[in-house]
N, C-alpha and C. Protein backbone atom coordinates (compact mmCIF):
# COMPACT_ATOMS: atom_id res chain seq x y z
N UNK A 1 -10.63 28.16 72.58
CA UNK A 1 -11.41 27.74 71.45
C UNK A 1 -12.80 28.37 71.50
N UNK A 2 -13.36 28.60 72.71
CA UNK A 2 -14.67 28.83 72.91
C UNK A 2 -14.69 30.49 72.49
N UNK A 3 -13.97 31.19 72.44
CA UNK A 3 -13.43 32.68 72.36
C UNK A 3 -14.07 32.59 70.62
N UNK A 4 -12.82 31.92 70.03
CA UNK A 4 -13.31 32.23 68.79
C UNK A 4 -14.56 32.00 67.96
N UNK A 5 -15.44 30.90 68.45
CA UNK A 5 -16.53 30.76 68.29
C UNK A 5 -17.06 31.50 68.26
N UNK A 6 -17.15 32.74 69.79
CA UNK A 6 -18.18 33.46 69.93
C UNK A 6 -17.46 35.01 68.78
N UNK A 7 -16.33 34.83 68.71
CA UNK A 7 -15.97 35.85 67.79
C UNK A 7 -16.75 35.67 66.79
N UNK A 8 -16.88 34.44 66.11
CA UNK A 8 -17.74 34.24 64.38
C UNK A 8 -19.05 34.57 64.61
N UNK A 9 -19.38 33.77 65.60
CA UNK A 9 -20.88 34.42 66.28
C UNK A 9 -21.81 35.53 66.10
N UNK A 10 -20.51 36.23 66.69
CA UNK A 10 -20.87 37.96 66.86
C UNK A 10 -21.00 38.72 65.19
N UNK A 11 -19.85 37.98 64.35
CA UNK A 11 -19.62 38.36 63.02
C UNK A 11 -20.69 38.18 62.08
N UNK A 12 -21.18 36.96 62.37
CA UNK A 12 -22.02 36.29 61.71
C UNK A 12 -22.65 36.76 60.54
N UNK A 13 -23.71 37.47 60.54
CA UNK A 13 -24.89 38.47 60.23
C UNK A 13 -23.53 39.54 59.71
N UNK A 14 -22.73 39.68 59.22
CA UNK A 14 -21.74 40.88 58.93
C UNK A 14 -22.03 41.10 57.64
N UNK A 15 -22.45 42.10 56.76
CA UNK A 15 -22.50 42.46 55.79
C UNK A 15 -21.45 43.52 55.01
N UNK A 16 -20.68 43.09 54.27
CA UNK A 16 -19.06 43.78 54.06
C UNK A 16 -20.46 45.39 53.38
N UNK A 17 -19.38 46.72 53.71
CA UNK A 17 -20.04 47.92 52.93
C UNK A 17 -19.27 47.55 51.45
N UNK A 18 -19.93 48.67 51.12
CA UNK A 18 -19.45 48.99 49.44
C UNK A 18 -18.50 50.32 49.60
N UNK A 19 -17.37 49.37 49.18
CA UNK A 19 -16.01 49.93 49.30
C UNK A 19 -16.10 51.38 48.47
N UNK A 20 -16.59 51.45 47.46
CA UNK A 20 -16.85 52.51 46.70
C UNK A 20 -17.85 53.76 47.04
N UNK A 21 -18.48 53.29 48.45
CA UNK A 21 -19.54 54.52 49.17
C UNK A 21 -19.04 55.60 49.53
N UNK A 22 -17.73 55.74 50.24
CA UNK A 22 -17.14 56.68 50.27
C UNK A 22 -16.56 57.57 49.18
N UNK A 23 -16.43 57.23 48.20
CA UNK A 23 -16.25 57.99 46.62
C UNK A 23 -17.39 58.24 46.52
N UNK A 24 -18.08 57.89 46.39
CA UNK A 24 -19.49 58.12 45.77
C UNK A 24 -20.26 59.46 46.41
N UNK A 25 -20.01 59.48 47.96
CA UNK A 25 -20.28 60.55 49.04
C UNK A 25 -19.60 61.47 48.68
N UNK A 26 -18.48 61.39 48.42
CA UNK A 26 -17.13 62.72 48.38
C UNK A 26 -18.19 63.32 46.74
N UNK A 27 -18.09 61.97 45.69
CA UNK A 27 -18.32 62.72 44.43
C UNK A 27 -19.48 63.51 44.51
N UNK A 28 -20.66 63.18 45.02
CA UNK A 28 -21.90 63.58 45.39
C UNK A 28 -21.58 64.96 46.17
N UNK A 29 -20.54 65.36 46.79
CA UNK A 29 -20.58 66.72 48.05
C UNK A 29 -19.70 67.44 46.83
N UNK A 30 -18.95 67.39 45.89
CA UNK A 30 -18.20 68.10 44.97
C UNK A 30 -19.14 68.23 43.91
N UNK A 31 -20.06 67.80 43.63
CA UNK A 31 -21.07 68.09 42.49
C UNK A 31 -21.76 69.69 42.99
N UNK A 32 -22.42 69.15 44.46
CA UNK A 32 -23.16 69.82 45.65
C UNK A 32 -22.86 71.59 45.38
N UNK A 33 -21.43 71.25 45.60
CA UNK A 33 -20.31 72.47 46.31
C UNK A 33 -20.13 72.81 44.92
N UNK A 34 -20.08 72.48 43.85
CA UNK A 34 -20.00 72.90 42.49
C UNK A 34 -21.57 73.75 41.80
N UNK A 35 -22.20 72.61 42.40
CA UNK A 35 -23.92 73.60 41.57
C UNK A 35 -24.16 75.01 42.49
N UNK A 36 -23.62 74.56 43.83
CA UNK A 36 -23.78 75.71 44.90
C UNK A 36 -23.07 77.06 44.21
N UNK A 37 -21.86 76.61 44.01
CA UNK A 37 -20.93 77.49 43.77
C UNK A 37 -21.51 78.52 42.27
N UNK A 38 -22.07 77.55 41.54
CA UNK A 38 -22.51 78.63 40.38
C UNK A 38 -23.72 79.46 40.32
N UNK A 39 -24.11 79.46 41.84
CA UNK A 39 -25.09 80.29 41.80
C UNK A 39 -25.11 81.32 42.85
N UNK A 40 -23.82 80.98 43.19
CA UNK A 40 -23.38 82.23 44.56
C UNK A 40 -23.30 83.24 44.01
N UNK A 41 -23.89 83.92 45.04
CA UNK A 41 -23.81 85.46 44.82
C UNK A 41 -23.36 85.70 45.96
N UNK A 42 -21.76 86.35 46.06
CA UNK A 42 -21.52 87.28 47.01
C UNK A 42 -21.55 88.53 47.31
N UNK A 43 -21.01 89.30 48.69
CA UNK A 43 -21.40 90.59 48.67
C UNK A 43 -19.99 90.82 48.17
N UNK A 44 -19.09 90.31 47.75
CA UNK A 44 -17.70 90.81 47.22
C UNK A 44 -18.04 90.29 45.66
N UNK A 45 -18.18 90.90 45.10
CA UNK A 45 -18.80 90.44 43.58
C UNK A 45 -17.39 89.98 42.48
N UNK A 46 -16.72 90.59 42.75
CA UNK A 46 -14.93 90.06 42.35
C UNK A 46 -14.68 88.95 42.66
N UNK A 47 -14.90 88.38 44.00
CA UNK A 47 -14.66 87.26 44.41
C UNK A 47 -15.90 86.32 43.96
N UNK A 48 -17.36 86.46 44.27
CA UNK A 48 -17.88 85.82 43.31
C UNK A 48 -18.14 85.32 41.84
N UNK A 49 -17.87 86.33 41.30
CA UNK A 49 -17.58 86.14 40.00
C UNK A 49 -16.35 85.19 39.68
N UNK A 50 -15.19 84.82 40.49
CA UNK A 50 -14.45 84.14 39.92
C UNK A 50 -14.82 82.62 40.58
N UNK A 51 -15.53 82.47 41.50
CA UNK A 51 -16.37 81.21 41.88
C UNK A 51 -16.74 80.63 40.58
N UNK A 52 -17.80 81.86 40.46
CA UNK A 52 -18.63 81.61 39.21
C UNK A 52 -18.29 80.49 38.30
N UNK A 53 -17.02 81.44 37.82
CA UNK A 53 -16.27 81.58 36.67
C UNK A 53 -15.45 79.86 37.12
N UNK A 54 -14.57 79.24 38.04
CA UNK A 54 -14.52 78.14 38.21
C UNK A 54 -15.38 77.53 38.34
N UNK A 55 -16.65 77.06 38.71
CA UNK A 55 -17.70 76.29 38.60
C UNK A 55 -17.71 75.78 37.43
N UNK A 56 -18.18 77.31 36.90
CA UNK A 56 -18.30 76.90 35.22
C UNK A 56 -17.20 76.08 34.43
N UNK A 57 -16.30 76.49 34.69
CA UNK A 57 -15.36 75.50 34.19
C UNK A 57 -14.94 73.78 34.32
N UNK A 58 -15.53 73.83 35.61
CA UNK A 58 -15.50 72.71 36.30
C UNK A 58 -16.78 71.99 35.21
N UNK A 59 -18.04 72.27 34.97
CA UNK A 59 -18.49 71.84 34.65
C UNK A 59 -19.02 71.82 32.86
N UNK A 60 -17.98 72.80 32.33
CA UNK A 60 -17.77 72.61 30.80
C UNK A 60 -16.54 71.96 30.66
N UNK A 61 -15.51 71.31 31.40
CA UNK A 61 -14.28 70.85 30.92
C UNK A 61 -14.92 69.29 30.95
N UNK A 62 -14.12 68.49 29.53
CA UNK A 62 -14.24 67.23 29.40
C UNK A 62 -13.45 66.60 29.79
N UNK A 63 -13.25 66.68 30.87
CA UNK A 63 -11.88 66.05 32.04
C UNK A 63 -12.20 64.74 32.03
N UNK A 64 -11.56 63.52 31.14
CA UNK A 64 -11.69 61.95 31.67
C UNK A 64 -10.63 61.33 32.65
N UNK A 65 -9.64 62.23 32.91
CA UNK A 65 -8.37 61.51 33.99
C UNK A 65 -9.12 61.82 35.15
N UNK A 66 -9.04 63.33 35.06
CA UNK A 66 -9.26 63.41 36.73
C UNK A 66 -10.79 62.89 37.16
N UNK A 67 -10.35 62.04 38.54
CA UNK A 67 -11.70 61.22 38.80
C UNK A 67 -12.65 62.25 39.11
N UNK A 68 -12.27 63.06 39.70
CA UNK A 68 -13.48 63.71 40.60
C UNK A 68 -13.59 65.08 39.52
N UNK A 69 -13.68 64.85 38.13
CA UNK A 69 -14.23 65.40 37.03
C UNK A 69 -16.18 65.62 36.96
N UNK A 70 -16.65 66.92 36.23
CA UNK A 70 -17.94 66.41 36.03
C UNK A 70 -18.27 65.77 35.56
N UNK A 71 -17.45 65.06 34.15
CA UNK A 71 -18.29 63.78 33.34
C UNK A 71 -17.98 62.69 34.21
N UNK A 72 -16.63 62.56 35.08
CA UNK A 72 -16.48 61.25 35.71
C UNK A 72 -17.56 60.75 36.79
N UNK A 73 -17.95 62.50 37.48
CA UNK A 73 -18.97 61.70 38.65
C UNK A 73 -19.90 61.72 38.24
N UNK A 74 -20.54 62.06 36.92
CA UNK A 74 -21.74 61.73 36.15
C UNK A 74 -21.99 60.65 36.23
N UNK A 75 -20.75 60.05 35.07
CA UNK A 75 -20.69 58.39 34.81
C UNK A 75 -20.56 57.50 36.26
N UNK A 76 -19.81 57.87 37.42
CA UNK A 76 -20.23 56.79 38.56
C UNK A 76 -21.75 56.85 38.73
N UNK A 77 -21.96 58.29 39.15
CA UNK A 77 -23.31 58.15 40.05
C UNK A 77 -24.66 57.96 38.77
N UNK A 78 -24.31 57.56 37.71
CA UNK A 78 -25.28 57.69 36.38
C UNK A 78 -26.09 58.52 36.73
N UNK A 79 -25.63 59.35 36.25
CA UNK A 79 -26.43 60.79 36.13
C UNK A 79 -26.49 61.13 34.89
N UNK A 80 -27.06 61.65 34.42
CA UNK A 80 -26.99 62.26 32.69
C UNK A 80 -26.55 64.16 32.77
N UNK A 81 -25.32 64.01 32.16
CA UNK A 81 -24.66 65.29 32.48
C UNK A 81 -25.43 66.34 32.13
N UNK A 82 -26.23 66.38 30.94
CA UNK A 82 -27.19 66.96 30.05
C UNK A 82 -28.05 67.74 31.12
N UNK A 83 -28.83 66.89 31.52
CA UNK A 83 -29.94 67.38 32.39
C UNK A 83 -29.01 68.34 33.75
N UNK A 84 -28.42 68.08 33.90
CA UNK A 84 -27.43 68.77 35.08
C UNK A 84 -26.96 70.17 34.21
N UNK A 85 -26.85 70.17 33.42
CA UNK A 85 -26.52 71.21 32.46
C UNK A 85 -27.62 72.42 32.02
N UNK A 86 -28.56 71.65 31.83
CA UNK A 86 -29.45 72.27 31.27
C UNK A 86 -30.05 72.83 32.53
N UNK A 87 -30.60 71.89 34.14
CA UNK A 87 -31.29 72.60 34.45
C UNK A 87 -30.18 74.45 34.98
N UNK A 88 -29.02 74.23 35.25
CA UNK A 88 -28.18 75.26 35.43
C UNK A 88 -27.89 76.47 34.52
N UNK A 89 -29.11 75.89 33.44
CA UNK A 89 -29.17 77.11 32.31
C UNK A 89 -27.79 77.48 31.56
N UNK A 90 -27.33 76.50 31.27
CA UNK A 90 -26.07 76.16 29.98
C UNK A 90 -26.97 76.00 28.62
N UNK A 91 -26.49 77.25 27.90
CA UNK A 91 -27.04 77.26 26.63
C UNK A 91 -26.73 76.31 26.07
N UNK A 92 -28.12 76.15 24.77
CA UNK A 92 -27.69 75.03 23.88
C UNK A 92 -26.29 74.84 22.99
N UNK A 93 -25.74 75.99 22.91
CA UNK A 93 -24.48 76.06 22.19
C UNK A 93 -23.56 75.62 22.68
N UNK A 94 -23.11 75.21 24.18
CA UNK A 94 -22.41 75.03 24.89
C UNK A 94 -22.48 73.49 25.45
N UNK A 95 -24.00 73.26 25.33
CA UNK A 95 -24.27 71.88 25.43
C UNK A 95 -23.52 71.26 24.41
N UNK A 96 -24.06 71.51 23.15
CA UNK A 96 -23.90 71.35 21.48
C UNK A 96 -22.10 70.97 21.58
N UNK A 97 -21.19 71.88 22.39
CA UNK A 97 -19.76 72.00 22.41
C UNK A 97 -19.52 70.66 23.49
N UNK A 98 -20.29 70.08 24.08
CA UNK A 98 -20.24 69.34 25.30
C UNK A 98 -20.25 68.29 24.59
N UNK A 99 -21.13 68.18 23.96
CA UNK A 99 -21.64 66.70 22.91
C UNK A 99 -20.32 66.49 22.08
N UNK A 100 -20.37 67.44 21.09
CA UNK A 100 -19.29 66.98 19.71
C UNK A 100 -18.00 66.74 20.75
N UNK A 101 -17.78 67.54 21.78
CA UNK A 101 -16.42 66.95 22.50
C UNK A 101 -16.35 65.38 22.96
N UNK A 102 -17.27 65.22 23.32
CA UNK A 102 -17.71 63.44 23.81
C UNK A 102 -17.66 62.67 23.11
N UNK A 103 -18.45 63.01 21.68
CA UNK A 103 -18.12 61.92 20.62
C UNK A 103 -16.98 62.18 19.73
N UNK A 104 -16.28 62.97 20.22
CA UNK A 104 -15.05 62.92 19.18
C UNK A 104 -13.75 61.85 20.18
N UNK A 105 -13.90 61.67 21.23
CA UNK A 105 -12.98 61.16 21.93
C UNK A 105 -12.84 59.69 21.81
N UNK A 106 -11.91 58.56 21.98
CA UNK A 106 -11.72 57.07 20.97
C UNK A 106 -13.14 56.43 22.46
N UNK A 107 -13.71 55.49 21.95
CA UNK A 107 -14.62 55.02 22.31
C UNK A 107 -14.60 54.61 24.13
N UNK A 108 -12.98 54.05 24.04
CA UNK A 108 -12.09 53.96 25.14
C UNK A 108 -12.21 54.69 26.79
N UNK A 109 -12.05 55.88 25.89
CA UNK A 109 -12.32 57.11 27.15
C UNK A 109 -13.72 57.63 27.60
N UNK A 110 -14.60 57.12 26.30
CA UNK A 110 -15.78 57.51 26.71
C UNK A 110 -16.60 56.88 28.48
C-alpha cells in the first residue's frame, strides 16, 4: 500500500503535454524545409530548379485533405498564409489566385 502512495506522490505535480506538440513541431520543420527549399540554390541547377519548382507548388496548392498542406499548417499554427507568401515574393496575381481559390470553396472546408 505504502508503494502506491509514493507512486501518486512522485506523480503529483504531473502536468499531461499537449498531445498536438508533436504535429505542431513536424508542421513547423515542413514549412522550414519548404521556405528553405525555395530559395536553394544549387551547384546542380537542374536539380535545383526542380526543388524550386516543388516548393512552389507546395505552397500555391489549396490542399485542405492533406494535413501537412500549406493552408493546413497555416490554419494550426495561425499563421496568415498571405504574409508567408508575400514575404517569399509571390506576386500579387498569384496571391489574387490564392484568395478567389479560398473563397470559392463551401464554408466547411475553409
Amino acid at each position: 500500500m505504502k508503494e502506491d502512495k509514493a507512486l501518486f506522490e512522485a506523480y503529483e505535480d504531473f502536468i499531461p503535454a499537449d498531445c498536438a506538440e508533436s504535429e505542431k513541431r513536424l508542421m513547423i520543420a515542413v514549412l522550414c524545409a519548404a521556405i528553405h527549399d525555395i530559395r536553394e540554390e544549387d551547384k546542380n541547377r537542374q536539380k535545383s530548379k526542380q526543388i524550386r519548382r516543388d516548393a512552389r507548388r507546395f505552397f500555391l496548392e489549396n490542399d485542405s485533405q492533406y494535413l501537412f498542406s500549406f493552408r493546413n499548417i497555416c490554419e494550426q499554427l495561425n499563421i496568415p498564409q498571405e504574409s508567408i507568401l508575400t514575404a517569399l515574393g509571390f506576386s500579387d496575381r498569384e496571391l489574387l489566385q490564392i484568395r478567389e481559390a479560398l473563397d470559392s470553396l463551401p464554408e466547411k472546408a475553409k
